[in-house]
PDB file of C-alpha atoms in Angstrom:
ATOM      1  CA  UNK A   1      95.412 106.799  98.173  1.00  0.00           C
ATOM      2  CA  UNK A   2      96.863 110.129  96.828  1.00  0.00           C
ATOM      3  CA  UNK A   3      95.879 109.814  93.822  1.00  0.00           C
ATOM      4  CA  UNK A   4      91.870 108.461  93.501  1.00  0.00           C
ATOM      5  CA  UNK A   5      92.191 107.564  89.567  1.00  0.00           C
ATOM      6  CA  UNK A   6      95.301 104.851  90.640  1.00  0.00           C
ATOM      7  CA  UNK A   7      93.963 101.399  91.306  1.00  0.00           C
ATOM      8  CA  UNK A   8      95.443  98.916  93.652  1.00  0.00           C
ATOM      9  CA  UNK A   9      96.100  94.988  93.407  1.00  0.00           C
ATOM     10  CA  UNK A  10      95.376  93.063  96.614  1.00  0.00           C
ATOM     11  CA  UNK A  11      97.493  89.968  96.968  1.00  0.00           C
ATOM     12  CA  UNK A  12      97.981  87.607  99.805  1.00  0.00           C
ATOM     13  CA  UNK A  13     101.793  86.706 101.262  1.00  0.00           C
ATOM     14  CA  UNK A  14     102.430  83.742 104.213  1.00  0.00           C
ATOM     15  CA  UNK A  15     105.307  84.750 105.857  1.00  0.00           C
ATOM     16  CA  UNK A  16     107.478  81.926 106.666  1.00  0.00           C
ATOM     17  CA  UNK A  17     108.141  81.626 111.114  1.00  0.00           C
ATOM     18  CA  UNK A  18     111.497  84.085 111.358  1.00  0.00           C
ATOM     19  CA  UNK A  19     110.313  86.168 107.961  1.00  0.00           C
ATOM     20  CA  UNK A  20     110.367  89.289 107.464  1.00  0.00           C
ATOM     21  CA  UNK A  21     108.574  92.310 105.342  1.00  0.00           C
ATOM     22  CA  UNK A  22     109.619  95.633 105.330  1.00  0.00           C
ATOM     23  CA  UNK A  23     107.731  98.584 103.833  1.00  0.00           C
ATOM     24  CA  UNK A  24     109.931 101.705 103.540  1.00  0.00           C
ATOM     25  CA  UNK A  25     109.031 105.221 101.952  1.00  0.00           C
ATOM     26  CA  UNK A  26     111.778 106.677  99.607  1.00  0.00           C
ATOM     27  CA  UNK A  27     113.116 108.804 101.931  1.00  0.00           C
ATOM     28  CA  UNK A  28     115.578 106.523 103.110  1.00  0.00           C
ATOM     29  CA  UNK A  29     116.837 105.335  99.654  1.00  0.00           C
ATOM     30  CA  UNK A  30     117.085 108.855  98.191  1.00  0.00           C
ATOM     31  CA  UNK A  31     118.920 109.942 101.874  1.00  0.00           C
ATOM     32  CA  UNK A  32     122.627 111.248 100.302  1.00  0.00           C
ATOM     33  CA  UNK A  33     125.923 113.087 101.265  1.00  0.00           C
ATOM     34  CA  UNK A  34     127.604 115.875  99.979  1.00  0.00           C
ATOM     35  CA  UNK A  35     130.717 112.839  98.825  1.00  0.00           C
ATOM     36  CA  UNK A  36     128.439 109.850  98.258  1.00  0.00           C
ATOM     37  CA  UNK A  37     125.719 109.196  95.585  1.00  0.00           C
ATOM     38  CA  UNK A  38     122.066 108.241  97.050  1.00  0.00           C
ATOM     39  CA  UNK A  39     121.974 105.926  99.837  1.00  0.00           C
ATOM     40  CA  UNK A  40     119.973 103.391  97.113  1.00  0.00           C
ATOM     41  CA  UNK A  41     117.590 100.530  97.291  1.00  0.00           C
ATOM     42  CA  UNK A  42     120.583  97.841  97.000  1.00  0.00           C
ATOM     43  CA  UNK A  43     122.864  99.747 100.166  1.00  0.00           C
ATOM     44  CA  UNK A  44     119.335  99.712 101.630  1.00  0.00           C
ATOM     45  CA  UNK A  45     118.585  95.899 100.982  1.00  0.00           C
ATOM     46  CA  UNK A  46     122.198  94.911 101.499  1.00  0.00           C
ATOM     47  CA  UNK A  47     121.709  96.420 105.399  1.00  0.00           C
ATOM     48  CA  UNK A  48     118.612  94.271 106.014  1.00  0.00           C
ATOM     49  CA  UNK A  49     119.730  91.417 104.572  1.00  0.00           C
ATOM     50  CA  UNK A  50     122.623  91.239 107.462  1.00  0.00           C
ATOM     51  CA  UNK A  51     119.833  91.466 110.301  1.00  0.00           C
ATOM     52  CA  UNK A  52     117.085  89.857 108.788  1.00  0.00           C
ATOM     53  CA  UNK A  53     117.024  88.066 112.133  1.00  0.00           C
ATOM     54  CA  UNK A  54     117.473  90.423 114.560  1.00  0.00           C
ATOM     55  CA  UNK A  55     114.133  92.369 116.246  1.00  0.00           C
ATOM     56  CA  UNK A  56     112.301  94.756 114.875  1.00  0.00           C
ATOM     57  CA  UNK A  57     113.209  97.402 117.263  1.00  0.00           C
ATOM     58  CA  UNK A  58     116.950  96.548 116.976  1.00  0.00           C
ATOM     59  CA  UNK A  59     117.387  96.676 113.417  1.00  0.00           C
ATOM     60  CA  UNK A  60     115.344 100.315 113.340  1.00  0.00           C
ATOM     61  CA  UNK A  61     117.411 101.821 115.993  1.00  0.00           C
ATOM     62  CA  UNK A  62     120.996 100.372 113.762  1.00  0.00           C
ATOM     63  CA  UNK A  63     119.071 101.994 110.298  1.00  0.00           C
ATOM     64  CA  UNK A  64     119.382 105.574 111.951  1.00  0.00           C
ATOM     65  CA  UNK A  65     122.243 105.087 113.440  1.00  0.00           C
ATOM     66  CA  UNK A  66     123.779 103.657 110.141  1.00  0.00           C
ATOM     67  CA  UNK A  67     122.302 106.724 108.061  1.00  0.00           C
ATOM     68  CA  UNK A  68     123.438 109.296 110.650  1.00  0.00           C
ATOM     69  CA  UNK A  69     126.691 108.171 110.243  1.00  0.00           C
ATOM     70  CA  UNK A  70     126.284 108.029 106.045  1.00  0.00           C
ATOM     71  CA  UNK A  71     124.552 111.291 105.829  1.00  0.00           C
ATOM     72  CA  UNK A  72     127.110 112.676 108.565  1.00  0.00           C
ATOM     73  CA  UNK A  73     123.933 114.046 110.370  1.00  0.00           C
ATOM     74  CA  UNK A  74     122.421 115.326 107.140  1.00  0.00           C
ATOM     75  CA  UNK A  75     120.901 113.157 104.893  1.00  0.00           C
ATOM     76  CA  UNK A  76     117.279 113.614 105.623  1.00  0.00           C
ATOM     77  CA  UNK A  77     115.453 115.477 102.998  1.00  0.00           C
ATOM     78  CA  UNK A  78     112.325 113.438 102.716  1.00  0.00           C
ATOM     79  CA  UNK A  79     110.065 111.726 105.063  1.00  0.00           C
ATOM     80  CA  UNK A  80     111.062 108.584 106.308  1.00  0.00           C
ATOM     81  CA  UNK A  81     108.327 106.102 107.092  1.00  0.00           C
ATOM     82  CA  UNK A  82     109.657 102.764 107.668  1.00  0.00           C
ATOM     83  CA  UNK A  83     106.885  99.366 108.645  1.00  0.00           C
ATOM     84  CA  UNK A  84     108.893  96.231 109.541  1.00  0.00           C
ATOM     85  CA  UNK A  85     106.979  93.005 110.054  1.00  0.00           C
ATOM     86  CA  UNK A  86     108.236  90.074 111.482  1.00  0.00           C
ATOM     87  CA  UNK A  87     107.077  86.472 112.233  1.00  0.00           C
ATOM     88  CA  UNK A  88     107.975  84.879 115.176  1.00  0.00           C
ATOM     89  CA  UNK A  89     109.713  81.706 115.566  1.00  0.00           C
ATOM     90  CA  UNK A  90     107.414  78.410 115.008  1.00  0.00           C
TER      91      UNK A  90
END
């Protein structure tokens, strides 16, 4: 890590068939507009939440759309580093 001193907790997760995990840096939550506050965690979580089932490649390409048109072109300040994970049907 960045910092050597931090220490890290290693836990296990089984990801129920159609699950999904997805790892995000802060750049997308902290993404803003000169009218709106912060794009925020819930906005953020709320988005997923309505394509939890669609593929991985889908809902990325709909994210930057979505925050192109929040930002209006830009929001991007930070980096933006975004893992999603998904299981595939049983």
């Amino acid at each position: 890590g960045v910092f050597p001193a931090l220490t890290y907790e290693v836990q296990r997760v089984d990801l129920e068939p159609e699950s999904a995990v997805v790892l995000y840096s802060d750049g997308f939550t902290e993404c803003a507009h000169c009218e709106e506050p912060d794009f925020g965690a819930q906005r953020f979580a709320h988005f997923f939440a309505k394509r939890a089932t669609l593929c991985p490649e889908v809902i990325a390409r709909e994210l930057e759309d979505y925050l192109a048109q929040f930002g209006n072109g830009a929001c991007q300040t930070d980096d933006m580093t975004l893992v999603l994970v998904q299981r595939e049907p049983a």
